[in-house]
Amino acid sequence: MADGITAPVSEIAGLSESDVIEWLKQNSDLLIRHPDLCEILLPPTAPRGGDNVVDLQRFMVQRLQGELHRVSHVGNELLDASRQNLSLTQRVHAAVLMLLEAGSFEHMIHMATQDWTDLLEVDVISLCVEGDPDRMKEIVTGGVFVLPNGTIDTLLGALPAVARDNCEAASWIYGPAASLVRSDALARLDFGPTAPAAMLALGSREADKFQPHQGTELLQFLTGVLGRSVQAWLDLPPK
């Protein structure tokens, strides 16, 4: 008995080719309902008038099969991206809700620089403020770093946020955790017109966790909420 791969149609489930043909005639939308079959069915070979005649029909069908495979692959990538974006959005919303539960300014800073790491799936988060370290000793605590004036503009230029892959992180941004960071995202923090320049830095040990082409809209939203929260706790004047 022939195996299931090479067995004649007549030996498979008692069907003959005429049975299959008749069924196909009654179900002419089969390929519409199951487009994946186009990838495995062999197209007919058009009669050739000579050795120099090219079978364009077969070429076109094979090209369509390749295009179907490509579109299917792109569709899967878009679906994965949508799922990742939805997950990130949910995590950012949870981070914002967490800030609302802060019982003090110090508690809020701890949430942003410590508790958010697990929630946002990064390894380290720093809150960086420009100024004179000697005059700003009172704000230096876990996860908070004082940077020389102009540093943030040097890092971000005119952009509100940037994402960097395969980067060499500086200890003056991440402290001892800098040796772990392989990619990061930096976003401006606005504490009001009278406050010093500031930014939030998120670092990951994954070299491609953050990439330059990634959108930063959710990160900007998150830093916007954090900036307003700092303003409220310190009673700083708004814009």
Coordinates of C-alpha atoms in Angstrom, one line a residue:
M1 CA 0.0 0.0 0.0
A2 CA 1.3 3.5 -0.9
D3 CA 1.9 5.9 1.9
G4 CA -0.3 9.0 2.6
I5 CA 2.0 11.3 0.6
T6 CA 2.2 9.4 -2.6
A7 CA -1.0 7.4 -2.6
P8 CA -3.3 7.9 -5.6
V9 CA -6.5 9.8 -4.9
S10 CA -8.5 6.6 -5.3
E11 CA -6.7 5.1 -2.2
I12 CA -7.4 8.1 0.0
A13 CA -10.7 7.9 1.9
G14 CA -12.2 6.0 -1.0
L15 CA -12.2 9.1 -3.2
S16 CA -11.6 9.2 -6.9
E17 CA -10.3 12.1 -8.8
S18 CA -13.7 12.6 -10.4
D19 CA -15.2 12.8 -6.8
V20 CA -12.7 15.5 -5.9
I21 CA -13.3 17.4 -9.1
E22 CA -17.0 17.3 -8.6
W23 CA -16.6 18.5 -5.0
L24 CA -14.4 21.4 -6.1
K25 CA -17.0 22.4 -8.7
Q26 CA -19.6 22.7 -6.0
N27 CA -17.1 24.6 -3.7
S28 CA -15.5 27.0 -6.1
D29 CA -14.7 29.4 -3.2
L30 CA -12.3 27.0 -1.6
L31 CA -9.2 29.1 -2.2
I32 CA -11.0 32.2 -1.0
R33 CA -11.8 30.5 2.3
H34 CA -8.4 28.9 2.5
P35 CA -5.9 31.2 0.8
D36 CA -2.9 29.4 2.4
L37 CA -3.6 26.5 0.0
C38 CA -2.2 28.7 -2.8
E39 CA 1.3 28.2 -1.3
I40 CA 1.2 24.5 -1.7
L41 CA -0.8 23.8 -4.8
L42 CA 1.1 23.5 -8.1
P43 CA -0.2 25.6 -10.9
P44 CA -0.7 24.0 -14.3
T45 CA 2.0 24.3 -16.9
A46 CA 0.9 26.1 -20.0
P47 CA 1.6 24.3 -23.4
R48 CA 4.9 25.5 -24.8
G49 CA 5.4 26.2 -28.5
G50 CA 9.1 25.6 -28.4
D51 CA 12.1 25.7 -26.2
N52 CA 12.3 29.5 -26.4
V53 CA 8.7 30.0 -25.1
V54 CA 8.5 31.2 -21.5
D55 CA 5.6 29.9 -19.3
L56 CA 4.4 33.3 -18.0
Q57 CA 1.3 31.8 -16.4
R58 CA 3.3 29.6 -14.1
F59 CA 5.7 32.5 -13.4
M60 CA 2.8 34.8 -12.4
V61 CA 1.2 32.2 -10.2
Q62 CA 4.5 31.5 -8.4
R63 CA 5.0 35.3 -8.0
L64 CA 1.5 35.6 -6.5
Q65 CA 2.3 32.7 -4.1
G66 CA 5.4 34.5 -3.0
E67 CA 3.5 37.8 -2.5
L68 CA 0.9 36.0 -0.5
H69 CA 3.6 34.6 1.8
R70 CA 5.1 38.1 2.2
V71 CA 1.8 39.7 3.0
S72 CA 1.0 37.0 5.5
H73 CA 4.4 37.6 7.2
V74 CA 3.9 41.4 7.3
G75 CA 0.4 40.9 8.7
N76 CA 1.9 38.8 11.5
E77 CA 4.5 41.4 12.2
L78 CA 1.8 44.2 12.4
L79 CA -0.2 42.0 14.8
D80 CA 2.7 41.4 17.0
A81 CA 3.5 45.2 17.0
S82 CA -0.1 46.0 17.9
R83 CA 0.0 43.6 20.8
Q84 CA 3.3 45.0 22.1
N85 CA 2.0 48.6 21.8
L86 CA -1.2 47.7 23.7
S87 CA 0.8 46.1 26.4
L88 CA 3.1 49.1 26.7
T89 CA 0.1 51.5 26.8
Q90 CA -1.4 49.4 29.7
R91 CA 1.9 49.5 31.6
V92 CA 2.2 53.3 31.2
H93 CA -1.3 53.8 32.4
A94 CA -0.6 51.6 35.4
A95 CA 2.5 53.7 36.1
V96 CA 0.5 56.9 36.1
L97 CA -2.1 55.4 38.4
M98 CA 0.7 54.4 40.8
L99 CA 1.8 58.0 41.1
L100 CA -1.6 59.0 42.3
E101 CA -1.1 56.8 45.3
A102 CA 2.1 58.5 46.5
G103 CA 1.8 59.6 50.1
S104 CA 4.7 62.1 49.9
F105 CA 7.1 63.7 47.5
E106 CA 9.8 61.2 48.5
H107 CA 7.4 58.3 48.0
M108 CA 6.6 59.5 44.5
I109 CA 10.3 59.8 43.5
H110 CA 10.8 56.3 44.9
M111 CA 7.9 55.0 42.8
A112 CA 9.2 56.7 39.6
T113 CA 12.9 55.5 40.0
Q114 CA 12.4 52.2 41.7
D115 CA 8.9 50.7 41.4
W116 CA 8.5 51.7 37.7
T117 CA 11.5 49.5 36.7
D118 CA 9.5 46.3 37.0
L119 CA 6.3 47.8 35.7
L120 CA 8.0 49.2 32.6
E121 CA 10.2 46.2 32.1
V122 CA 13.5 48.1 32.3
D123 CA 16.6 47.6 34.5
V124 CA 17.2 51.1 35.8
I125 CA 15.4 54.5 35.9
S126 CA 17.1 57.8 36.8
L127 CA 15.7 61.3 37.4
C128 CA 18.3 63.8 36.3
V129 CA 18.2 67.5 37.2
E130 CA 20.7 70.1 36.0
G131 CA 22.4 72.4 38.5
D132 CA 25.3 72.8 41.0
P133 CA 25.7 69.5 42.9
D134 CA 26.9 71.4 46.0
R135 CA 23.8 73.6 46.1
M136 CA 21.4 70.7 45.3
K137 CA 22.5 68.1 47.9
E138 CA 19.1 68.1 49.4
I139 CA 17.5 66.5 46.3
V140 CA 20.1 63.8 45.8
T141 CA 18.6 60.5 46.8
G142 CA 18.3 57.1 45.3
G143 CA 17.7 57.3 41.5
V144 CA 18.2 61.1 41.4
F145 CA 21.3 62.6 39.8
V146 CA 22.5 66.2 39.3
L147 CA 24.0 67.0 35.9
P148 CA 26.0 70.0 34.8
N149 CA 24.0 72.8 33.1
G150 CA 23.5 72.2 29.4
T151 CA 23.9 68.4 29.6
I152 CA 20.3 67.6 28.7
D153 CA 20.3 69.8 25.6
T154 CA 23.6 68.1 24.5
L155 CA 21.9 64.7 24.8
L156 CA 18.5 65.5 23.4
G157 CA 19.1 68.5 21.1
A158 CA 15.8 70.1 20.3
L159 CA 13.9 66.8 20.7
P160 CA 11.5 66.0 23.7
A161 CA 12.8 62.5 23.8
V162 CA 15.3 60.1 22.2
A163 CA 15.8 56.3 22.2
R164 CA 19.3 54.8 21.8
D165 CA 20.4 51.3 21.1
N166 CA 23.8 49.7 21.6
C167 CA 24.8 52.7 23.7
E168 CA 27.5 53.2 26.3
A169 CA 25.7 54.5 29.3
A170 CA 27.3 57.1 31.6
S171 CA 27.7 56.6 35.3
W172 CA 26.6 60.2 35.9
I173 CA 23.2 59.2 34.5
Y174 CA 22.7 55.8 36.0
G175 CA 25.3 55.5 38.7
P176 CA 26.6 52.0 39.5
A177 CA 23.9 50.5 37.2
A178 CA 25.5 52.1 34.1
S179 CA 27.6 49.0 33.4
L180 CA 24.3 47.1 32.8
V181 CA 22.8 49.5 30.3
R182 CA 23.0 48.6 26.7
S183 CA 20.1 50.7 25.4
D184 CA 18.1 53.6 26.9
A185 CA 15.4 56.2 26.4
L186 CA 15.8 59.8 27.5
A187 CA 12.9 62.3 27.9
R188 CA 12.7 65.8 29.1
L189 CA 10.9 66.6 32.3
D190 CA 9.2 70.0 32.7
F191 CA 8.8 71.2 36.3
G192 CA 7.8 74.7 35.3
P193 CA 9.4 78.0 34.2
T194 CA 11.4 78.6 37.4
A195 CA 12.6 75.0 37.8
P196 CA 15.9 73.7 36.4
A197 CA 16.1 71.5 33.3
A198 CA 15.4 67.8 34.0
M199 CA 15.0 64.5 32.3
L200 CA 13.9 60.9 32.9
A201 CA 16.3 58.1 31.8
L202 CA 15.2 54.5 31.3
G203 CA 18.0 52.0 30.8
S204 CA 17.9 48.3 29.7
R205 CA 20.4 45.6 29.5
E206 CA 18.9 44.5 26.2
A207 CA 20.8 46.2 23.4
D208 CA 17.7 46.5 21.2
K209 CA 15.1 47.3 23.9
F210 CA 15.1 50.9 22.7
Q211 CA 15.8 51.8 19.1
P212 CA 16.2 55.2 17.4
H213 CA 13.2 54.5 15.1
Q214 CA 10.8 53.9 18.0
G215 CA 8.0 56.3 18.8
T216 CA 8.4 58.2 22.1
E217 CA 4.8 59.4 22.5
L218 CA 4.0 57.2 25.5
L219 CA 7.3 58.1 27.2
Q220 CA 6.5 61.8 26.6
F221 CA 3.0 61.3 28.2
L222 CA 4.6 59.6 31.2
T223 CA 7.2 62.3 31.8
G224 CA 4.4 64.9 31.3
V225 CA 2.5 63.4 34.2
L226 CA 5.6 63.0 36.3
G227 CA 6.5 66.6 35.7
R228 CA 3.1 67.9 36.8
S229 CA 3.2 65.6 39.8
V230 CA 6.5 67.1 40.9
Q231 CA 5.1 70.6 40.4
A232 CA 2.1 69.8 42.6
W233 CA 4.1 68.3 45.4
L234 CA 6.7 71.2 45.5
D235 CA 4.0 73.8 44.8
L236 CA 6.0 75.1 41.8
P237 CA 4.4 77.7 39.5
P238 CA 3.0 76.2 36.2
K239 CA 3.9 77.4 32.7

